[in-house]
JSON list of C-alpha atoms in Angstrom, two decimals:
[
{"chain": "A", "resi": 1, "resn": "UNK", "atom": "CA", "xyz": [-95.41, -147.25, 27.42]},
{"chain": "A", "resi": 2, "resn": "UNK", "atom": "CA", "xyz": [-92.13, -145.49, 26.57]},
{"chain": "A", "resi": 3, "resn": "UNK", "atom": "CA", "xyz": [-91.53, -142.02, 26.61]},
{"chain": "A", "resi": 4, "resn": "UNK", "atom": "CA", "xyz": [-89.82, -140.79, 24.16]},
{"chain": "A", "resi": 5, "resn": "UNK", "atom": "CA", "xyz": [-88.28, -136.82, 24.82]},
{"chain": "A", "resi": 6, "resn": "UNK", "atom": "CA", "xyz": [-87.18, -134.55, 21.92]},
{"chain": "A", "resi": 7, "resn": "UNK", "atom": "CA", "xyz": [-85.18, -131.79, 22.81]},
{"chain": "A", "resi": 8, "resn": "UNK", "atom": "CA", "xyz": [-84.64, -129.04, 19.78]},
{"chain": "A", "resi": 9, "resn": "UNK", "atom": "CA", "xyz": [-81.02, -127.75, 20.38]},
{"chain": "A", "resi": 10, "resn": "UNK", "atom": "CA", "xyz": [-80.24, -124.45, 18.31]},
{"chain": "A", "resi": 11, "resn": "UNK", "atom": "CA", "xyz": [-76.43, -122.63, 17.48]},
{"chain": "A", "resi": 12, "resn": "UNK", "atom": "CA", "xyz": [-76.35, -119.61, 17.17]},
{"chain": "A", "resi": 13, "resn": "UNK", "atom": "CA", "xyz": [-72.82, -117.82, 15.47]},
{"chain": "A", "resi": 14, "resn": "UNK", "atom": "CA", "xyz": [-72.02, -114.54, 14.61]},
{"chain": "A", "resi": 15, "resn": "UNK", "atom": "CA", "xyz": [-69.23, -113.44, 12.89]},
{"chain": "A", "resi": 16, "resn": "UNK", "atom": "CA", "xyz": [-67.61, -109.79, 11.54]},
{"chain": "A", "resi": 17, "resn": "UNK", "atom": "CA", "xyz": [-65.83, -109.06, 8.38]},
{"chain": "A", "resi": 18, "resn": "UNK", "atom": "CA", "xyz": [-63.51, -106.55, 10.43]},
{"chain": "A", "resi": 19, "resn": "UNK", "atom": "CA", "xyz": [-60.96, -106.78, 12.19]},
{"chain": "A", "resi": 20, "resn": "UNK", "atom": "CA", "xyz": [-60.38, -106.15, 15.85]},
{"chain": "A", "resi": 21, "resn": "UNK", "atom": "CA", "xyz": [-57.57, -104.12, 15.81]},
{"chain": "A", "resi": 22, "resn": "UNK", "atom": "CA", "xyz": [-58.31, -101.48, 12.67]},
{"chain": "A", "resi": 23, "resn": "UNK", "atom": "CA", "xyz": [-58.24, -98.16, 14.01]},
{"chain": "A", "resi": 24, "resn": "UNK", "atom": "CA", "xyz": [-61.83, -96.09, 13.35]},
{"chain": "A", "resi": 25, "resn": "UNK", "atom": "CA", "xyz": [-61.42, -93.09, 11.49]},
{"chain": "A", "resi": 26, "resn": "UNK", "atom": "CA", "xyz": [-62.74, -89.78, 12.88]},
{"chain": "A", "resi": 27, "resn": "UNK", "atom": "CA", "xyz": [-65.99, -88.64, 12.01]},
{"chain": "A", "resi": 28, "resn": "UNK", "atom": "CA", "xyz": [-66.66, -86.17, 8.85]},
{"chain": "A", "resi": 29, "resn": "UNK", "atom": "CA", "xyz": [-66.96, -82.75, 10.59]},
{"chain": "A", "resi": 30, "resn": "UNK", "atom": "CA", "xyz": [-69.85, -80.73, 8.83]},
{"chain": "A", "resi": 31, "resn": "UNK", "atom": "CA", "xyz": [-70.36, -76.80, 8.86]},
{"chain": "A", "resi": 32, "resn": "UNK", "atom": "CA", "xyz": [-73.31, -77.40, 11.55]},
{"chain": "A", "resi": 33, "resn": "UNK", "atom": "CA", "xyz": [-70.57, -78.79, 13.97]},
{"chain": "A", "resi": 34, "resn": "UNK", "atom": "CA", "xyz": [-68.71, -75.28, 13.98]},
{"chain": "A", "resi": 35, "resn": "UNK", "atom": "CA", "xyz": [-71.81, -73.41, 14.04]},
{"chain": "A", "resi": 36, "resn": "UNK", "atom": "CA", "xyz": [-71.48, -69.72, 15.95]},
{"chain": "A", "resi": 37, "resn": "UNK", "atom": "CA", "xyz": [-69.70, -66.61, 15.49]},
{"chain": "A", "resi": 38, "resn": "UNK", "atom": "CA", "xyz": [-65.89, -66.89, 15.81]},
{"chain": "A", "resi": 39, "resn": "UNK", "atom": "CA", "xyz": [-63.48, -64.30, 16.40]},
{"chain": "A", "resi": 40, "resn": "UNK", "atom": "CA", "xyz": [-60.53, -63.45, 16.42]},
{"chain": "A", "resi": 41, "resn": "UNK", "atom": "CA", "xyz": [-58.57, -63.26, 19.35]},
{"chain": "A", "resi": 42, "resn": "UNK", "atom": "CA", "xyz": [-55.74, -60.89, 17.95]},
{"chain": "A", "resi": 43, "resn": "UNK", "atom": "CA", "xyz": [-58.39, -58.68, 15.84]},
{"chain": "A", "resi": 44, "resn": "UNK", "atom": "CA", "xyz": [-61.42, -58.17, 17.17]},
{"chain": "A", "resi": 45, "resn": "UNK", "atom": "CA", "xyz": [-62.99, -56.57, 14.35]},
{"chain": "A", "resi": 46, "resn": "UNK", "atom": "CA", "xyz": [-62.39, -60.18, 12.37]},
{"chain": "A", "resi": 47, "resn": "UNK", "atom": "CA", "xyz": [-65.10, -62.61, 12.88]},
{"chain": "A", "resi": 48, "resn": "UNK", "atom": "CA", "xyz": [-67.02, -65.18, 10.84]},
{"chain": "A", "resi": 49, "resn": "UNK", "atom": "CA", "xyz": [-70.66, -66.48, 11.63]},
{"chain": "A", "resi": 50, "resn": "UNK", "atom": "CA", "xyz": [-71.58, -69.89, 10.65]},
{"chain": "A", "resi": 51, "resn": "UNK", "atom": "CA", "xyz": [-75.10, -71.44, 10.67]},
{"chain": "A", "resi": 52, "resn": "UNK", "atom": "CA", "xyz": [-76.39, -74.95, 10.89]},
{"chain": "A", "resi": 53, "resn": "UNK", "atom": "CA", "xyz": [-77.77, -74.55, 7.40]},
{"chain": "A", "resi": 54, "resn": "UNK", "atom": "CA", "xyz": [-74.56, -73.35, 5.95]},
{"chain": "A", "resi": 55, "resn": "UNK", "atom": "CA", "xyz": [-75.00, -69.99, 5.74]},
{"chain": "A", "resi": 56, "resn": "UNK", "atom": "CA", "xyz": [-71.51, -68.07, 6.62]},
{"chain": "A", "resi": 57, "resn": "UNK", "atom": "CA", "xyz": [-70.73, -64.14, 7.44]},
{"chain": "A", "resi": 58, "resn": "UNK", "atom": "CA", "xyz": [-67.65, -63.08, 7.71]},
{"chain": "A", "resi": 59, "resn": "UNK", "atom": "CA", "xyz": [-65.49, -59.93, 7.72]},
{"chain": "A", "resi": 60, "resn": "UNK", "atom": "CA", "xyz": [-61.62, -60.44, 7.81]},
{"chain": "A", "resi": 61, "resn": "UNK", "atom": "CA", "xyz": [-59.26, -57.50, 8.82]},
{"chain": "A", "resi": 62, "resn": "UNK", "atom": "CA", "xyz": [-58.16, -56.67, 5.65]},
{"chain": "A", "resi": 63, "resn": "UNK", "atom": "CA", "xyz": [-61.68, -54.87, 4.55]},
{"chain": "A", "resi": 64, "resn": "UNK", "atom": "CA", "xyz": [-62.88, -57.85, 2.61]},
{"chain": "A", "resi": 65, "resn": "UNK", "atom": "CA", "xyz": [-66.76, -58.76, 3.75]},
{"chain": "A", "resi": 66, "resn": "UNK", "atom": "CA", "xyz": [-68.67, -61.46, 2.53]},
{"chain": "A", "resi": 67, "resn": "UNK", "atom": "CA", "xyz": [-71.85, -63.87, 2.48]},
{"chain": "A", "resi": 68, "resn": "UNK", "atom": "CA", "xyz": [-72.33, -67.44, 1.30]},
{"chain": "A", "resi": 69, "resn": "UNK", "atom": "CA", "xyz": [-73.20, -71.26, 1.88]},
{"chain": "A", "resi": 70, "resn": "UNK", "atom": "CA", "xyz": [-69.82, -72.46, 3.04]},
{"chain": "A", "resi": 71, "resn": "UNK", "atom": "CA", "xyz": [-68.64, -75.93, 1.85]},
{"chain": "A", "resi": 72, "resn": "UNK", "atom": "CA", "xyz": [-66.11, -77.90, 4.43]},
{"chain": "A", "resi": 73, "resn": "UNK", "atom": "CA", "xyz": [-63.36, -79.65, 2.80]},
{"chain": "A", "resi": 74, "resn": "UNK", "atom": "CA", "xyz": [-59.63, -80.79, 4.02]},
{"chain": "A", "resi": 75, "resn": "UNK", "atom": "CA", "xyz": [-60.23, -78.59, 7.02]},
{"chain": "A", "resi": 76, "resn": "UNK", "atom": "CA", "xyz": [-60.86, -75.55, 4.95]},
{"chain": "A", "resi": 77, "resn": "UNK", "atom": "CA", "xyz": [-64.21, -73.71, 4.46]},
{"chain": "A", "resi": 78, "resn": "UNK", "atom": "CA", "xyz": [-64.93, -72.40, 1.09]},
{"chain": "A", "resi": 79, "resn": "UNK", "atom": "CA", "xyz": [-67.50, -69.66, 0.12]},
{"chain": "A", "resi": 80, "resn": "UNK", "atom": "CA", "xyz": [-68.34, -68.37, -3.05]},
{"chain": "A", "resi": 81, "resn": "UNK", "atom": "CA", "xyz": [-69.05, -64.78, -1.84]},
{"chain": "A", "resi": 82, "resn": "UNK", "atom": "CA", "xyz": [-72.33, -63.29, -2.24]},
{"chain": "A", "resi": 83, "resn": "UNK", "atom": "CA", "xyz": [-70.92, -59.93, -2.39]},
{"chain": "A", "resi": 84, "resn": "UNK", "atom": "CA", "xyz": [-68.16, -60.23, -5.07]},
{"chain": "A", "resi": 85, "resn": "UNK", "atom": "CA", "xyz": [-68.51, -63.23, -6.58]},
{"chain": "A", "resi": 86, "resn": "UNK", "atom": "CA", "xyz": [-65.13, -64.48, -5.71]},
{"chain": "A", "resi": 87, "resn": "UNK", "atom": "CA", "xyz": [-64.30, -67.59, -3.80]},
{"chain": "A", "resi": 88, "resn": "UNK", "atom": "CA", "xyz": [-62.99, -67.09, -0.44]},
{"chain": "A", "resi": 89, "resn": "UNK", "atom": "CA", "xyz": [-61.47, -69.49, 1.42]}
]
């Protein structure tokens, strides 16, 4: 009697649509990445405080106080000031 051996073979291939030479983009920063209290090194009365939920409190050297939810776009924080109703950047 002859013995027949069957051996299954599997071929697995992987591919990707992206080029290896593409430069990865910098990750988009959020206000939570800047959480903390920041002071002006030239004027210790000017500060900005940013919380993880996006609430921003600030005092500028010209006497402007502000509070509101901040929006970060193009490296600029925009806040609708709850005290004055104006938009500050």
